[in-house]
Short mmCIF file of C-alpha atoms in Angstrom, two decimals:
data_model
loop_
_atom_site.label_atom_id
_atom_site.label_comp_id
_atom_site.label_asym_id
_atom_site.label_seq_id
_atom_site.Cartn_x
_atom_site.Cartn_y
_atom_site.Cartn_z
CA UNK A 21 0.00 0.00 0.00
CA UNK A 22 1.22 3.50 -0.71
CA UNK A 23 1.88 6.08 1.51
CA UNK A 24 0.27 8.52 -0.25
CA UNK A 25 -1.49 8.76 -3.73
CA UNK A 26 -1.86 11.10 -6.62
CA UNK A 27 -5.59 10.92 -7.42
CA UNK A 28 -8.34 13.56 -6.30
CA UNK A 29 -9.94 11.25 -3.72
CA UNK A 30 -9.20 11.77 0.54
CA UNK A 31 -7.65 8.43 0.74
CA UNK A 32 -4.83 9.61 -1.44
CA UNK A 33 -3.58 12.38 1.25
CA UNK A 34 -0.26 10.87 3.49
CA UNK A 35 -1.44 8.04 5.28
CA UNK A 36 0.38 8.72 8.22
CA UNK A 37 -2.31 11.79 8.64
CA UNK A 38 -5.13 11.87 10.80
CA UNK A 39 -8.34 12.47 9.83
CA UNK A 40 -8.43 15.66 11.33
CA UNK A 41 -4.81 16.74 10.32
CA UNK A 42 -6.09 15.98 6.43
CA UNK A 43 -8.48 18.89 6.68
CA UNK A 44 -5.59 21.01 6.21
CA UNK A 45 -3.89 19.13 3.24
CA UNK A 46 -4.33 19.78 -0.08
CA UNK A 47 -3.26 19.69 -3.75
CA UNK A 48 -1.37 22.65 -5.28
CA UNK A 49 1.34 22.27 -8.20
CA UNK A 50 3.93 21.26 -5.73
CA UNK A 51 2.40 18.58 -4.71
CA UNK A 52 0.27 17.27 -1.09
CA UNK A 53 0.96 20.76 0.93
CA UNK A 54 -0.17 21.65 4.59
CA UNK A 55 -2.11 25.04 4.87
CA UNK A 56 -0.38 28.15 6.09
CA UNK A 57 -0.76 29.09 9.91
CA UNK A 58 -1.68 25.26 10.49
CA UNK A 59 -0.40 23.58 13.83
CA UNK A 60 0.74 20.95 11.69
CA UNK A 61 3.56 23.26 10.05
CA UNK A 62 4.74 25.31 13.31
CA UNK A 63 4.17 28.36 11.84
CA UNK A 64 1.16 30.41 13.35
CA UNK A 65 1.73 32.77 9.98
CA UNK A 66 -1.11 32.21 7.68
CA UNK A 67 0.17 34.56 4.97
CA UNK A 68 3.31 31.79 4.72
CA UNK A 69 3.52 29.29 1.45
CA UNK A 70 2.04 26.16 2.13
CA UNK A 71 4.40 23.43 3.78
CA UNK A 72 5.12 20.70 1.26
CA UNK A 73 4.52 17.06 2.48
CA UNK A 74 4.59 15.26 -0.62
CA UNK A 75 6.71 16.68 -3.75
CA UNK A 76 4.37 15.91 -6.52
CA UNK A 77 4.88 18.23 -9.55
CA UNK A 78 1.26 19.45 -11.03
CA UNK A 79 -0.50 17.54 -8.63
CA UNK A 80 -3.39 20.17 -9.06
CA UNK A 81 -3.55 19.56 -12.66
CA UNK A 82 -3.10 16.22 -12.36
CA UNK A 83 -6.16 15.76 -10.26
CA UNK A 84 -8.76 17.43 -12.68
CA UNK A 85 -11.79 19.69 -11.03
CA UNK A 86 -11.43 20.41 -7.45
CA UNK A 87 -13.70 18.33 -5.35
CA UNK A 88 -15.38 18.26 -1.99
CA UNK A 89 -13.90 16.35 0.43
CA UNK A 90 -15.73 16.87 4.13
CA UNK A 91 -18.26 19.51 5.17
CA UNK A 92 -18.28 20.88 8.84
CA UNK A 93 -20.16 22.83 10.85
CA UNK A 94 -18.53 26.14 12.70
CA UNK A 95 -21.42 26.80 13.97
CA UNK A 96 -21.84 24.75 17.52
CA UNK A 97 -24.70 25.81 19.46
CA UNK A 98 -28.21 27.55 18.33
CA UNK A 99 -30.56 29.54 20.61
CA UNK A 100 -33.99 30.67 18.93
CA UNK A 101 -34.48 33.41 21.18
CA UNK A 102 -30.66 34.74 21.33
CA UNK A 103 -30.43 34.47 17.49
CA UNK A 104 -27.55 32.87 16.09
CA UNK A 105 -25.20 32.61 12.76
CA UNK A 106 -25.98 29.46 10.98
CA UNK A 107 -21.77 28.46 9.47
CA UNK A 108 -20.26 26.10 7.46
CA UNK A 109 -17.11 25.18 6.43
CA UNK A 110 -16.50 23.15 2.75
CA UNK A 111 -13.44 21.43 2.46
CA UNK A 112 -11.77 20.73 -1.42
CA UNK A 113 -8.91 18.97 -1.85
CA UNK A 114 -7.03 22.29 -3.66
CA UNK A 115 -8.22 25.77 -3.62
CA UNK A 116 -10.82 27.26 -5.19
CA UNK A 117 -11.79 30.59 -6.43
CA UNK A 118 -15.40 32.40 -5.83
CA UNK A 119 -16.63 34.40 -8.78
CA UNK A 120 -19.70 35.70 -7.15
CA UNK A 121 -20.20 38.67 -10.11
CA UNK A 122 -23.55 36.71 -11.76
CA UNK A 123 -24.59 35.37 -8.50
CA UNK A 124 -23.47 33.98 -4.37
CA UNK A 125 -23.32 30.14 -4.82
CA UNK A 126 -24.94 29.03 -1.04
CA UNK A 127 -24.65 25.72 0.91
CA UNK A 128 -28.76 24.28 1.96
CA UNK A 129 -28.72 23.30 5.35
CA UNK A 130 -31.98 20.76 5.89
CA UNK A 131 -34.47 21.69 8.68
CA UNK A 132 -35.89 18.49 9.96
CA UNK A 133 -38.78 20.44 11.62
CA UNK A 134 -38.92 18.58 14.77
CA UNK A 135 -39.94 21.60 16.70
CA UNK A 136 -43.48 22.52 16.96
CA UNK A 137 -45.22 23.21 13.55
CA UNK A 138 -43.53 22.74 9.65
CA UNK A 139 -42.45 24.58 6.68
CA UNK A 140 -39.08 25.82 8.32
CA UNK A 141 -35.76 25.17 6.30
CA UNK A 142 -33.77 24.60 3.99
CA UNK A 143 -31.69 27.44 5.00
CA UNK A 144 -29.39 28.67 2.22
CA UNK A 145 -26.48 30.10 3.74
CA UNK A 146 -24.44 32.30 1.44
CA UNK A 147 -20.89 32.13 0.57
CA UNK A 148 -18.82 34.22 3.24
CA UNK A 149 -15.22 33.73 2.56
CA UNK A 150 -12.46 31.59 1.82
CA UNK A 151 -11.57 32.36 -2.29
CA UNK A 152 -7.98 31.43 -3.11
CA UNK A 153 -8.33 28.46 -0.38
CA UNK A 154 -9.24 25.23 -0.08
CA UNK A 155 -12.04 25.95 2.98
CA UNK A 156 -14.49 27.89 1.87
CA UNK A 157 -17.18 29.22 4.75
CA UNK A 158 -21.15 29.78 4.17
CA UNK A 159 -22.85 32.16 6.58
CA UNK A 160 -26.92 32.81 7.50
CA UNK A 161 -27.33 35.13 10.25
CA UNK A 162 -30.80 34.04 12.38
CA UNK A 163 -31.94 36.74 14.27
CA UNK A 164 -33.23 36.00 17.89
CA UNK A 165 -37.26 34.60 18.25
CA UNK A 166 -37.55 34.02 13.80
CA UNK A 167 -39.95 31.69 12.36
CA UNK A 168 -37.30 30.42 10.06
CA UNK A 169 -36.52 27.58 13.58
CA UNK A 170 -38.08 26.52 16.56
CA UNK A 171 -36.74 24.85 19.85
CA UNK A 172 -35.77 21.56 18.67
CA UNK A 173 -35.58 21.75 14.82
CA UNK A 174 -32.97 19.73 13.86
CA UNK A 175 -30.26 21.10 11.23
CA UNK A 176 -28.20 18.96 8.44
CA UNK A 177 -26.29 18.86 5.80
CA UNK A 178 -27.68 16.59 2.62
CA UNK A 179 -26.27 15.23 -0.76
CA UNK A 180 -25.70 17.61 -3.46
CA UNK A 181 -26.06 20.85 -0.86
CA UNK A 182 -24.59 23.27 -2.62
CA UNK A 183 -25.85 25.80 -5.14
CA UNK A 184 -23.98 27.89 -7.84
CA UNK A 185 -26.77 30.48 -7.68
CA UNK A 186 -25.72 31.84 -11.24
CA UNK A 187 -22.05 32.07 -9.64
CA UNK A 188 -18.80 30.17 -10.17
CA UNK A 189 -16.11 28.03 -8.04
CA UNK A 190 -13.16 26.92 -10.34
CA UNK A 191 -10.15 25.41 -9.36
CA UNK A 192 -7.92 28.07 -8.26
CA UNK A 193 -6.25 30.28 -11.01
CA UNK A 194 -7.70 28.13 -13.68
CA UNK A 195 -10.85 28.17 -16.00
CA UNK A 196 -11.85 24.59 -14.66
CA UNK A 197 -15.22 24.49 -13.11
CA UNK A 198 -14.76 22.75 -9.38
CA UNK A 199 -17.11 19.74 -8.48
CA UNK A 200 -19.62 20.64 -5.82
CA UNK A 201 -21.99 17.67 -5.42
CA UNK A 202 -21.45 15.95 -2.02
CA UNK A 203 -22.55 12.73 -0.89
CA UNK A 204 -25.15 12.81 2.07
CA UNK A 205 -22.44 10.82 4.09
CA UNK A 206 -19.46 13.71 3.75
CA UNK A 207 -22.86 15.84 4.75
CA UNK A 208 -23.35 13.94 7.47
CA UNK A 209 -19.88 13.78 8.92
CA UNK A 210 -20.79 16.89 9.88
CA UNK A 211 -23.82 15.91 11.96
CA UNK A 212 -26.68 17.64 13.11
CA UNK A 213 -26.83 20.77 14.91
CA UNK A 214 -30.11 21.04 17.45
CA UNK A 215 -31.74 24.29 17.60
CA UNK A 216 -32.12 25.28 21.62
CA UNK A 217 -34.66 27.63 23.05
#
């Protein structure tokens, strides 16, 4: 078995990885690099070039369109009647650039409407940041006491969340249009999140 592996899926990050750590790995034209200002790399500096684990010329290129590789929530607790922002974090395995000029691609979030009544959800959460990178974050601010949840709702993430919306992600510096269909299990690594009153 190989150490580490030169296709687009997770499994081909360094083995000797956590799951966690591989969060922060990705594919650039040098090869399997750490993020900047990751633990992993010792530097705090997130403006530093990405720490090279695996020297793979092109590996970017090599891979084809950027893909999704886990979905997380930021986002940890929910209180209707405080109000809360509704996050998410997408993870590809190489950057990714946000044209948002025709339109703000936005992640669904599924509203399982356990609370008391129906018709909440899904909650499309706009693109927020992370262009250039390979985490990009989706944001829907909930103010306090709105009908859009109830005390016990419970939020996920399905397959095939995310939405172009008229806008583009491409593989970073390229004309390449990134994949953004999920699976319902990467959406669901992310688990639920249970709205509180």
């Amino acid at each position: 078995m190989p150490l580490w592996g030169a296709t687009d899926s997770d499994e081909s990050k360094p083995k000797h990885l956590t799951t966690a750590q591989k969060k922060e790995v990705f594919a650039n034209a040098s090869g399997w690099v750490v993020e900047a200002g990751s633990t992993q790399s010792g530097n705090g500096n997130t403006s530093a070039t990405p720490e090279v684990l695996v020297a793979i010329g092109g590996l970017a290129t090599s891979l084809g369109s950027a893909d999704i590789t886990e979905i997380d929530w930021i986002t940890t607790a929910a209180d209707k009647s405080d109000g809360f922002s509704l996050s998410v974090r997408v993870f590809f395995n190489e950057p990714v650039d946000v044209d948002t000029s025709g339109g703000t691609p936005y992640l669904a979030v599924t509203n399982g409407n356990e609370g008391s009544g129906s018709g909440r959800g899904p909650h499309n959460l706009p693109y927020a940041s992370g262009t250039g990178t390979n985490e990009l974050v989706f944001t829907l601010a909930i103010a306090a006491d709105n009908a859009a949840t109830n005390a016990d709702d419970v939020l996920s993430i399905g397959a095939n969340a995310m939405n172009l919306n008229s806008g583009t992600i491409k593989d970073a510096g390229t004309a390449t249009a990134s994949t953004i269909t999920n699976s319902s299990s990467i959406g669901s690594d992310a688990g639920t999140l249970t709205v509180t009153a």
